[in-house]
mmCIF file of C-alpha atoms in Angstrom:
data_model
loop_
_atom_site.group_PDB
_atom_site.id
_atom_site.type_symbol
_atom_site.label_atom_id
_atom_site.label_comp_id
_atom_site.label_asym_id
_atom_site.label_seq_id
_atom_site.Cartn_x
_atom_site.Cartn_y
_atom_site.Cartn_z
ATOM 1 C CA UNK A 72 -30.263 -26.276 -23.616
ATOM 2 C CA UNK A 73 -27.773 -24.961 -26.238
ATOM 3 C CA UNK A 74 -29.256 -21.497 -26.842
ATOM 4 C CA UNK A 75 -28.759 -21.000 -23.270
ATOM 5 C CA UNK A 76 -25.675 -21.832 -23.084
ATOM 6 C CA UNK A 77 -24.543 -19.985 -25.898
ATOM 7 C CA UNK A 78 -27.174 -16.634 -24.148
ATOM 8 C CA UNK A 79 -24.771 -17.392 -21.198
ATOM 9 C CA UNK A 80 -21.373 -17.448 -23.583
ATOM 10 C CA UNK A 81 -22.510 -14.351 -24.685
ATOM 11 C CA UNK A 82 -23.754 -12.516 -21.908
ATOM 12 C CA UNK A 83 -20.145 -13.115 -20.417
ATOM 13 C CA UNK A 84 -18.844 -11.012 -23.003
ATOM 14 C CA UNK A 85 -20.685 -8.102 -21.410
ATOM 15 C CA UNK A 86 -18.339 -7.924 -18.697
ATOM 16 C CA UNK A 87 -15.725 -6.017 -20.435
ATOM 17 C CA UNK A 88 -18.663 -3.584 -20.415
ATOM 18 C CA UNK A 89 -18.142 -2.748 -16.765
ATOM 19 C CA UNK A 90 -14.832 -2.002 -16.938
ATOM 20 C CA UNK A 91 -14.558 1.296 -14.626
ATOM 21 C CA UNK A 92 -13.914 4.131 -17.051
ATOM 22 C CA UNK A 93 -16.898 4.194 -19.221
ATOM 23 C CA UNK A 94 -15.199 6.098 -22.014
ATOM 24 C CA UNK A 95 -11.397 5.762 -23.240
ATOM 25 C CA UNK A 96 -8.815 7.700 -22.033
ATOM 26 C CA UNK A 97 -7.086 8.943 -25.155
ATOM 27 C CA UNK A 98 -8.256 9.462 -28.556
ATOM 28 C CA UNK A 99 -4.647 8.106 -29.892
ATOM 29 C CA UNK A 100 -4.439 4.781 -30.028
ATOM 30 C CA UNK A 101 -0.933 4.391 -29.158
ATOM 31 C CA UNK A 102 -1.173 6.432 -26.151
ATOM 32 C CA UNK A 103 -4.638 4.566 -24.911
ATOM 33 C CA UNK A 104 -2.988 0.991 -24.915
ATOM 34 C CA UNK A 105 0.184 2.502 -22.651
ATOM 35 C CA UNK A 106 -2.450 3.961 -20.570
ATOM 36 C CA UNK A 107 -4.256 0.559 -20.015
ATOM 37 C CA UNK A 108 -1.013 -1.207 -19.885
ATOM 38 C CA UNK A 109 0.183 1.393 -16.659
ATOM 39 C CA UNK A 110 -2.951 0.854 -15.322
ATOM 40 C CA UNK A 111 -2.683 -3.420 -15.272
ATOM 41 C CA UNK A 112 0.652 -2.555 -14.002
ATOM 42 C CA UNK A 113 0.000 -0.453 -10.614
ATOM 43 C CA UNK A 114 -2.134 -1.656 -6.961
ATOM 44 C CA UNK A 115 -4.941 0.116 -5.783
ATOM 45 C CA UNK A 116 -3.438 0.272 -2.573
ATOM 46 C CA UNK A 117 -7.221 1.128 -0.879
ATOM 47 C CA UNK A 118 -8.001 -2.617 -2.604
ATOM 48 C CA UNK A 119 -4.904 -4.430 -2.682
ATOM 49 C CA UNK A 120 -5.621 -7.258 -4.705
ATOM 50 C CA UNK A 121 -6.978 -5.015 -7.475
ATOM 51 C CA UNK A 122 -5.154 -2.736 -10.103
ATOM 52 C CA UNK A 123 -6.271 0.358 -10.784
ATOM 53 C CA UNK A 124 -7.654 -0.776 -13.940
ATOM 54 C CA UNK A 125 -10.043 -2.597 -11.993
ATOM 55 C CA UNK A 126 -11.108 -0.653 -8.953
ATOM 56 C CA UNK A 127 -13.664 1.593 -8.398
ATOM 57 C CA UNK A 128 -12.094 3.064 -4.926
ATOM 58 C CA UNK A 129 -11.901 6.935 -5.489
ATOM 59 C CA UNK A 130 -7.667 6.824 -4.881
ATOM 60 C CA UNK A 131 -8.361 4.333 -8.018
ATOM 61 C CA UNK A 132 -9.835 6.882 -9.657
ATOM 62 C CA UNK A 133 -7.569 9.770 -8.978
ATOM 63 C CA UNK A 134 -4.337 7.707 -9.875
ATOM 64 C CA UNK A 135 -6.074 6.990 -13.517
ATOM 65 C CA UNK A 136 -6.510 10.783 -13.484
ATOM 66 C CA UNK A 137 -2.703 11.366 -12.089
ATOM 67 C CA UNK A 138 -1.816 8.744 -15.135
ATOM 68 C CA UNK A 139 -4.242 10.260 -17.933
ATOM 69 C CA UNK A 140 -2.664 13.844 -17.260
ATOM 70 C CA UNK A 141 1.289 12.543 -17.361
ATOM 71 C CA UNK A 142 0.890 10.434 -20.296
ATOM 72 C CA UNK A 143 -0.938 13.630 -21.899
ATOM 73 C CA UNK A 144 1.930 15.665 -20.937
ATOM 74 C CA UNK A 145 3.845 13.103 -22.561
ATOM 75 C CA UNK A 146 5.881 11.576 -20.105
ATOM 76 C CA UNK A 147 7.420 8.167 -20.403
ATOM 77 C CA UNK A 148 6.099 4.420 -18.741
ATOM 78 C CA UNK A 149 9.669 5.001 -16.713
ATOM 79 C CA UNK A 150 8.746 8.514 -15.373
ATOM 80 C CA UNK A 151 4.790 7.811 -14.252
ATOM 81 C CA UNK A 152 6.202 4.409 -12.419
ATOM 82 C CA UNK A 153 9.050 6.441 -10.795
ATOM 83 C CA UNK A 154 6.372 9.093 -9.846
ATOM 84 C CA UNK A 155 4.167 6.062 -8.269
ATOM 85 C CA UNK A 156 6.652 4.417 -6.896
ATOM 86 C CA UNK A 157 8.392 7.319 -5.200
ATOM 87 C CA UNK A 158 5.014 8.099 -3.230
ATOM 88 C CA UNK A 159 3.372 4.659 -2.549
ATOM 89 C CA UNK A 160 6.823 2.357 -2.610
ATOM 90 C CA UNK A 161 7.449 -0.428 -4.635
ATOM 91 C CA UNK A 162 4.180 -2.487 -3.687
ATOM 92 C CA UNK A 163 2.373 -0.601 -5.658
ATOM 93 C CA UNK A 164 3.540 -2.387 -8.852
ATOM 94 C CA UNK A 165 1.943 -5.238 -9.314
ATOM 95 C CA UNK A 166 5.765 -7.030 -10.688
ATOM 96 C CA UNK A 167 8.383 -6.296 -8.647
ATOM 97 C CA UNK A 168 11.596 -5.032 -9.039
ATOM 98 C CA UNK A 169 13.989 -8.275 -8.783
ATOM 99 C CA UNK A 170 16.651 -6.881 -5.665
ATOM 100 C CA UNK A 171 17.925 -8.007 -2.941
ATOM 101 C CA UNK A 172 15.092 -8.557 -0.833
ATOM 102 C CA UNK A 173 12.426 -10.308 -3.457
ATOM 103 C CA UNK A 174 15.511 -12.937 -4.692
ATOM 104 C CA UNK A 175 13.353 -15.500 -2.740
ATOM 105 C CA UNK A 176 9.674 -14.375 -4.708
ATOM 106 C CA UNK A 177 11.304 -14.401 -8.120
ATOM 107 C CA UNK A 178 13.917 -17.384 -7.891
ATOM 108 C CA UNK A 179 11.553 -19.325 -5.009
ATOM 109 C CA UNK A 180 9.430 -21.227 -7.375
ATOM 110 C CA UNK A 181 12.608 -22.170 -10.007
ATOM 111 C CA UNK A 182 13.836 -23.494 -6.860
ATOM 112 C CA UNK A 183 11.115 -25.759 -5.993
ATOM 113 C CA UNK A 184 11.032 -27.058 -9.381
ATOM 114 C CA UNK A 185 14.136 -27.880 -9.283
ATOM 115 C CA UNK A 186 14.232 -29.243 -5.831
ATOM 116 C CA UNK A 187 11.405 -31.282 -7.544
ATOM 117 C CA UNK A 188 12.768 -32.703 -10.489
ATOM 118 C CA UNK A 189 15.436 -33.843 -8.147
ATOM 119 C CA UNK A 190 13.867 -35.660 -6.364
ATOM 120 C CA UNK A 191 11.677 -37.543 -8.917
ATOM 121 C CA UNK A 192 15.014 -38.254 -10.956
ATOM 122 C CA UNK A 193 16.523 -40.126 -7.543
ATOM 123 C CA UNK A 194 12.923 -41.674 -7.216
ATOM 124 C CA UNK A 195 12.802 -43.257 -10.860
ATOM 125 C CA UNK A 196 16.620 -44.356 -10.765
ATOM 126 C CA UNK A 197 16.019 -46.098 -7.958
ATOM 127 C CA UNK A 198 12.750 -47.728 -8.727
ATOM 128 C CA UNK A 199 14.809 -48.577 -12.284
ATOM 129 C CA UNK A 200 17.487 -50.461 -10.111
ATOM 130 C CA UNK A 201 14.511 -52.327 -8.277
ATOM 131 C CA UNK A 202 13.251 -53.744 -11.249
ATOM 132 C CA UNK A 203 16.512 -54.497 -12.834
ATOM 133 C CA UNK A 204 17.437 -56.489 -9.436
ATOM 134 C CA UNK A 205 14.245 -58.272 -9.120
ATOM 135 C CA UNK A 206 14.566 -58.798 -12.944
ATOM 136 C CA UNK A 207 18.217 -60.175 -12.278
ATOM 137 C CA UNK A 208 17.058 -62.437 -9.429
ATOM 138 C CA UNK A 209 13.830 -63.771 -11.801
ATOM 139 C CA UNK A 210 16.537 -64.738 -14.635
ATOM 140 C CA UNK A 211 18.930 -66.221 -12.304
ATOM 141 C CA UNK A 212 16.499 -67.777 -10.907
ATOM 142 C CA UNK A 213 15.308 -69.345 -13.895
ATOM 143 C CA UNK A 214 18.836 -70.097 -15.316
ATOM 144 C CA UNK A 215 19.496 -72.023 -11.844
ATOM 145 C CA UNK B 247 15.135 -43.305 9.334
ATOM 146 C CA UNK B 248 16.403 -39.448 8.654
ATOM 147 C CA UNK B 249 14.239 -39.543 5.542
ATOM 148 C CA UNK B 250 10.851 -40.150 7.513
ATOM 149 C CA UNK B 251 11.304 -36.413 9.541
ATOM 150 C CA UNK B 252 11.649 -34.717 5.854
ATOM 151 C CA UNK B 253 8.052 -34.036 5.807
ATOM 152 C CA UNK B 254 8.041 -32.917 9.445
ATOM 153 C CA UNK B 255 10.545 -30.404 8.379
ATOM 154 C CA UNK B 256 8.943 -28.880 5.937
ATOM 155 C CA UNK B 257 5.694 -29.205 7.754
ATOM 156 C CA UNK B 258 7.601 -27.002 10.800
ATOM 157 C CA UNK B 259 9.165 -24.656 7.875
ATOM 158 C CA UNK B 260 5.757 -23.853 6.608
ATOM 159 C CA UNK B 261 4.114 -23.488 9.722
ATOM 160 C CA UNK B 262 6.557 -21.146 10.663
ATOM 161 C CA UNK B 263 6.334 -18.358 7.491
ATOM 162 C CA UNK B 264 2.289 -18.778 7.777
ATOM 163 C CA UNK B 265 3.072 -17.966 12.125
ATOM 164 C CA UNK B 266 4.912 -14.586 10.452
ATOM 165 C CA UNK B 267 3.209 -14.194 7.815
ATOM 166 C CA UNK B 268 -0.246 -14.280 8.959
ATOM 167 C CA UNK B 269 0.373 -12.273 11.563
ATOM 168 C CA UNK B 270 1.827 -8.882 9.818
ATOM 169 C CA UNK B 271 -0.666 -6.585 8.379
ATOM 170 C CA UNK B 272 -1.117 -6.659 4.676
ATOM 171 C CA UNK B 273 -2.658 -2.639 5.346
ATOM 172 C CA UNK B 274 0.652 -1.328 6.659
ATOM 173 C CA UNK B 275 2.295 -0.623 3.236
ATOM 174 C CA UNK B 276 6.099 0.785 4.144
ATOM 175 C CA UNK B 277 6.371 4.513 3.090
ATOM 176 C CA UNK B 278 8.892 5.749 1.100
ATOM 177 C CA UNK B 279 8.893 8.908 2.293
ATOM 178 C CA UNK B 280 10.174 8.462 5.398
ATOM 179 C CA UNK B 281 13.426 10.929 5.199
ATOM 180 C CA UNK B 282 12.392 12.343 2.360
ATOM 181 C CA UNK B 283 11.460 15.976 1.931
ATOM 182 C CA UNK B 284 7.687 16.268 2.601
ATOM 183 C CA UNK B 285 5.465 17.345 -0.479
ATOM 184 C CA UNK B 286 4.902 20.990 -0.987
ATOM 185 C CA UNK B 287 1.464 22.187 -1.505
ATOM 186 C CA UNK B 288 -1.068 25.227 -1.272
ATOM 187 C CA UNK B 289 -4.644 25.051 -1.157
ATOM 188 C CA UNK B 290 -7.583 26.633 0.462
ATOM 189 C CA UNK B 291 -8.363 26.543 4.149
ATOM 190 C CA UNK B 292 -11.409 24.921 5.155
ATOM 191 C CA UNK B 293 -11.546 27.167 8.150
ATOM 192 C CA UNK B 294 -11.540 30.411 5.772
ATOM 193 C CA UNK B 295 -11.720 28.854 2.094
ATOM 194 C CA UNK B 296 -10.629 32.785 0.679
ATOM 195 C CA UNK B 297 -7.495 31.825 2.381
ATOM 196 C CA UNK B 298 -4.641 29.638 1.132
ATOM 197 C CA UNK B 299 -2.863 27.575 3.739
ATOM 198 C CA UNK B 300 0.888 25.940 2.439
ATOM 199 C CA UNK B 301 3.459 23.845 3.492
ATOM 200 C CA UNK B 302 5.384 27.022 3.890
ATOM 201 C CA UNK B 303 3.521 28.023 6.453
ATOM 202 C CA UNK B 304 4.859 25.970 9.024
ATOM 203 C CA UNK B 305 8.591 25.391 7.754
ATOM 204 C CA UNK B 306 11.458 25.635 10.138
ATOM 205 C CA UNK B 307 9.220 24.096 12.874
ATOM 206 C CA UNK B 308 8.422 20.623 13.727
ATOM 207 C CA UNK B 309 4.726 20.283 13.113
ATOM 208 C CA UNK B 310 1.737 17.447 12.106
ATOM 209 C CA UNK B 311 0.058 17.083 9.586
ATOM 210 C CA UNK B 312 -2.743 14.684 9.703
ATOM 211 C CA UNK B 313 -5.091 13.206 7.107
ATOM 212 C CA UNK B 314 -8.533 13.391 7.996
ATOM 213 C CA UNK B 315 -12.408 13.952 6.072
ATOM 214 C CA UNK B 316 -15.970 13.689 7.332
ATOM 215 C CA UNK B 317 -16.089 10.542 5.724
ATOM 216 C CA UNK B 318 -13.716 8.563 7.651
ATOM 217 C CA UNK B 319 -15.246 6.745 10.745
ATOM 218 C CA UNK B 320 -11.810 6.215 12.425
ATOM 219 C CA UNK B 321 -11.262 9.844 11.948
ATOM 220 C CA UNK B 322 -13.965 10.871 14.684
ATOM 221 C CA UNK B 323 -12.826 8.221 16.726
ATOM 222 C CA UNK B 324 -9.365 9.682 16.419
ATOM 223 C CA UNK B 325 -10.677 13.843 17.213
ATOM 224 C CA UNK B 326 -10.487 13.821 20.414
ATOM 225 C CA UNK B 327 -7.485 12.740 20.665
ATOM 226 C CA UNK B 328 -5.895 15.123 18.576
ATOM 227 C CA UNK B 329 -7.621 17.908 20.201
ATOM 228 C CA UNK B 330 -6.048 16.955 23.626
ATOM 229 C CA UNK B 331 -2.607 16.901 21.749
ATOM 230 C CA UNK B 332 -3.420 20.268 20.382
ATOM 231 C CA UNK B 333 -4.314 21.528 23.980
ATOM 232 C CA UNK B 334 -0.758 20.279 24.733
ATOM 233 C CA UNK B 335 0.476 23.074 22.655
ATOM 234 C CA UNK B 336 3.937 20.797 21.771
ATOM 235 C CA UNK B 337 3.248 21.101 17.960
ATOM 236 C CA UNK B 338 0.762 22.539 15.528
ATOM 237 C CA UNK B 339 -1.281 20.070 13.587
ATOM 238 C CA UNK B 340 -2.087 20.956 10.351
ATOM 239 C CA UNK B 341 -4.777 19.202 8.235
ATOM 240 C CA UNK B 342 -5.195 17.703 5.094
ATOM 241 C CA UNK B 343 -8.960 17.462 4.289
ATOM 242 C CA UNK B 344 -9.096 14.786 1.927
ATOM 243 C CA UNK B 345 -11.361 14.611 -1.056
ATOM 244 C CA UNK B 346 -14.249 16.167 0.931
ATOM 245 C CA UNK B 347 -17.026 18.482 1.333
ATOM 246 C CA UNK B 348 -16.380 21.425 2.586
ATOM 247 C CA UNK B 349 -19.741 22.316 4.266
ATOM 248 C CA UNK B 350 -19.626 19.426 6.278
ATOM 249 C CA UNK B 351 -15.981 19.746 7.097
ATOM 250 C CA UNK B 352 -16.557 23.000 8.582
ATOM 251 C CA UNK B 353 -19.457 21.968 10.564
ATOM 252 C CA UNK B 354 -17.583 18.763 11.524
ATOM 253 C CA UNK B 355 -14.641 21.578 13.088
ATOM 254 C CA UNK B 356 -17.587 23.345 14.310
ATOM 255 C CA UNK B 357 -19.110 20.970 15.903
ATOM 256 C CA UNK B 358 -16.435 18.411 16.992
ATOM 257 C CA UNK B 359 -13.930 20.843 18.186
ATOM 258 C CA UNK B 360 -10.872 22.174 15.759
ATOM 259 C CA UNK B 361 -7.511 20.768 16.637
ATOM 260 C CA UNK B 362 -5.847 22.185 13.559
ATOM 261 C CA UNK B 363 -3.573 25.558 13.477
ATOM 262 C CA UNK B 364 -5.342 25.205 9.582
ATOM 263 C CA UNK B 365 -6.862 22.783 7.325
ATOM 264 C CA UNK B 366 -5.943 21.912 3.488
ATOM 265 C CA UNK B 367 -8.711 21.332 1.366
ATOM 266 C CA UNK B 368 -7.632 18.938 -0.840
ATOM 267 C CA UNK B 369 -10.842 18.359 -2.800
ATOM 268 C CA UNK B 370 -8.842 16.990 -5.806
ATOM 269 C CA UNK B 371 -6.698 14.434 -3.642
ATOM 270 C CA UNK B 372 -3.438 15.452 -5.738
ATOM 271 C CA UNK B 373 -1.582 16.388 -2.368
ATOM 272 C CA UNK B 374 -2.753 13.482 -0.669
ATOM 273 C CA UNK B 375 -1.312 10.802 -3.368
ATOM 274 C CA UNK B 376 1.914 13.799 -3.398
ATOM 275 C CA UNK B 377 1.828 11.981 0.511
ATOM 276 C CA UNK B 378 1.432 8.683 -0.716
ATOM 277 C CA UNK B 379 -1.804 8.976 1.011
ATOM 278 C CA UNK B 380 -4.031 5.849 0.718
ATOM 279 C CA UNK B 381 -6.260 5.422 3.725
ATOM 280 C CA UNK B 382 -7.527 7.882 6.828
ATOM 281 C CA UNK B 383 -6.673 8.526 9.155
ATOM 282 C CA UNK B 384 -2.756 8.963 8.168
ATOM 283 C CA UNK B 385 -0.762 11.225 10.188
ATOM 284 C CA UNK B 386 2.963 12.361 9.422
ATOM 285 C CA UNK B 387 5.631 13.869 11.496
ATOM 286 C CA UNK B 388 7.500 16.837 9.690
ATOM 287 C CA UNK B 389 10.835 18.545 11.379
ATOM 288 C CA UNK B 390 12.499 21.402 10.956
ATOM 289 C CA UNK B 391 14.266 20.750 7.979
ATOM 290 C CA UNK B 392 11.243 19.816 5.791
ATOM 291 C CA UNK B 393 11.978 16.475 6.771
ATOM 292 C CA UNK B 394 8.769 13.617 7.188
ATOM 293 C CA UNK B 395 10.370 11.753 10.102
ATOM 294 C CA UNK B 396 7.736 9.617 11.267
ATOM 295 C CA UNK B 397 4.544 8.586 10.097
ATOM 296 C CA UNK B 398 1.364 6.724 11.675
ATOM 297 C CA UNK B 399 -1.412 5.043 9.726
ATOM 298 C CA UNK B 400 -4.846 4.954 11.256
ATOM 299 C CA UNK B 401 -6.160 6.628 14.491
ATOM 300 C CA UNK B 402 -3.802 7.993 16.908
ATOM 301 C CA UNK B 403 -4.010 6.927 20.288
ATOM 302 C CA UNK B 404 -2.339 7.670 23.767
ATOM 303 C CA UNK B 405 0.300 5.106 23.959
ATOM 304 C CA UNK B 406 1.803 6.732 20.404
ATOM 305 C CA UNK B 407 1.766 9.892 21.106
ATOM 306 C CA UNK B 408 2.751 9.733 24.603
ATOM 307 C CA UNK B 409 5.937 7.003 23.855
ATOM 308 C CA UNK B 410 6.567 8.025 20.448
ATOM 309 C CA UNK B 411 5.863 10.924 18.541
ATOM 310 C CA UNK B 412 6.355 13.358 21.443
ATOM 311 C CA UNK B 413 9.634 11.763 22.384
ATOM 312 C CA UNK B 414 10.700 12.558 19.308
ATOM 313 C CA UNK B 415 9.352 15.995 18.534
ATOM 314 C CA UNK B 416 11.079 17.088 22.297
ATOM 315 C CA UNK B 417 14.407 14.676 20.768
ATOM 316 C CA UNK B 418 14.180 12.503 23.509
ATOM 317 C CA UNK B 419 13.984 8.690 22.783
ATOM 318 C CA UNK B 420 10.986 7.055 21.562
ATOM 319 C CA UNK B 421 9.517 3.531 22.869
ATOM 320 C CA UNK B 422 10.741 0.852 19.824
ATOM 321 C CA UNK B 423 8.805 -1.631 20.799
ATOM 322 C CA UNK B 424 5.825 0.584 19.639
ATOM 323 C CA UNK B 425 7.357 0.603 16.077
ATOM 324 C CA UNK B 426 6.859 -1.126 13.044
ATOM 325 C CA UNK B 427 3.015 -2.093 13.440
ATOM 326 C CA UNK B 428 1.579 1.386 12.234
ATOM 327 C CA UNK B 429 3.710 3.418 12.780
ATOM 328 C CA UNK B 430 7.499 3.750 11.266
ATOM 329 C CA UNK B 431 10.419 6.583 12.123
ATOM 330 C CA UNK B 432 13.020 7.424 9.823
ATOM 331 C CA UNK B 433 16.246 5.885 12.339
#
């Protein structure tokens, strides 16, 4: 049973293998890990729950290309998401931009919490007063 | 009592964003370039590849341009009606071939009928994302000034281009209440 599991283990490391550009992007290393970082950052918008990193549509393929050549021509992460975002609007980022009209998306779930911890606070005070009165009532009872 | 219709509230409150929410179309991505200068571009006509078609070509007028390839099933759904536009001789449509063959999109204009004044082969799909392309069939509204005014995502059919994107090439008012789904004007 083991050595299977550990084949298993192990054959789920192959996965990374698939990844969709069979050879990296840059030979610098610097410039290869902002290139996979922009790429983890931006939709396929063909595949919307996928980033570009992972998706094998063609539009996939030609924004990696779009990416490869501005990074090579040594443009910043600010310029290649302005140049993104400019054609295909702000849902192609996968985060973002805190504004106006995502206040809700970013602050909702603080909010909840919050709303939340409220509630369980009032919840336990008042189950605290419970047993203090039923304790009171035992120990007057007793001292009567 | 008031604290027993709490979870009836929120019950209603959620029922209501998944009502909305379920409803809108997670395809219809909201295009920036609505009142923005459309991209510029040159490439090679499918019609006569020796020959460059560009987005100079047409400026000063209001024209079409519509995102098509042999590949695209809603595209041949959507010829015919863009060759009975095209018979209307309102406004030229020019096409954007996208990331296609060109063999078979000249026998598809061969064969099918060609609706285009001329048709952009854009093998390498750089105008298309230039567009913010990212499904066929797309098709934008430029005007005069170089201006994308309105733009449609899949097929076209009658009802928009009868109520809105004629209407607004001829400046007369378009139907609203055909707005917002697919297709979106710049107000």
């Amino acid at each position: 049973m083991r050595p299977v599991l550990i084949a298993f283990i192990l054959s789920l490391s192959m996965l990374r293998a698939w990844a969709v550009d069979s050879a990296p992007a840059f030979e610098d290393p610097a410039l290869q890990a902002r290139y996979e970082a922009l790429t983890h950052q931006l939709r396929c918008l063909v595949c919307q729950n996928e980033t570009i990193a992972d998706s094998g549509a063609t539009l996939a393929a030609d924004l990696r290309r779009e990416l490869r050549e501005q990074l090579a021509a040594g443009k910043s992460d600010q310029d290649v998401l302005k140049f993104m975002t400019d054609r295909y609007g702000d849902f192609v980022l996968y985060k973002p931009p805190f504004e106006k009209r995502t206040v809700l998306l970013w602050l909702g779930p603080g909010l909840l919490l919050l709303i939340g911890i409220g509630i369980a606070i009032r919840i336990i005070v008042q189950r605290a007063k419970l047993a203090q009165t039923a304790t009171d009532d035992n120990e007057e009872g007793e001292a009567a | 009592m008031w604290r027993f219709l709490i979870p009836g509230v929120v019950f209603a409150v959620l029922v209501g964003f998944f009502v909305i929410g379920l409803q809108r179309d997670p395809s219809n991505v909201p295009s920036p370039l609505l009142g923005k200068p459309a991209p510029a571009f040159a490439l090679n006509k499918v019609e006569v590849p020796t020959m460059q078609v560009s987005s100079g070509d047409y400026a000063g007028r209001k024209h079409l341009v519509n995102v098509w390839a042999t590949w695209c099933v809603e595209c041949r759904r959507e010829h015919e009606m863009l060759l009975s536009i095209a018979r209307e001789n309102v406004v030229p449509i020019v096409g954007l071939d996208w990331k296609d063959d060109l063999s078979s999109a000249q026998q598809w204009l061969k064969q099918l009928g060609d609706p285009y004044v001329a048709t952009a082969f854009d093998v390498e799909g750089r105008v298309a994302i230039d567009f913010g392309v990212y499904g066929a069939p797309e098709t934008f509204l430029v005007d005069e000034h170089g201006t994308i005014i309105c733009k449609h995502t899949g097929a076209l059919n009658n009802d928009i281009w009868r109520r809105v994107l004629k209407p607004v090439i001829l400046n007369q008012a378009p139907d609203k209440s055909l707005m917002g789904v697919n297709t979106t004007c710049a107000s």
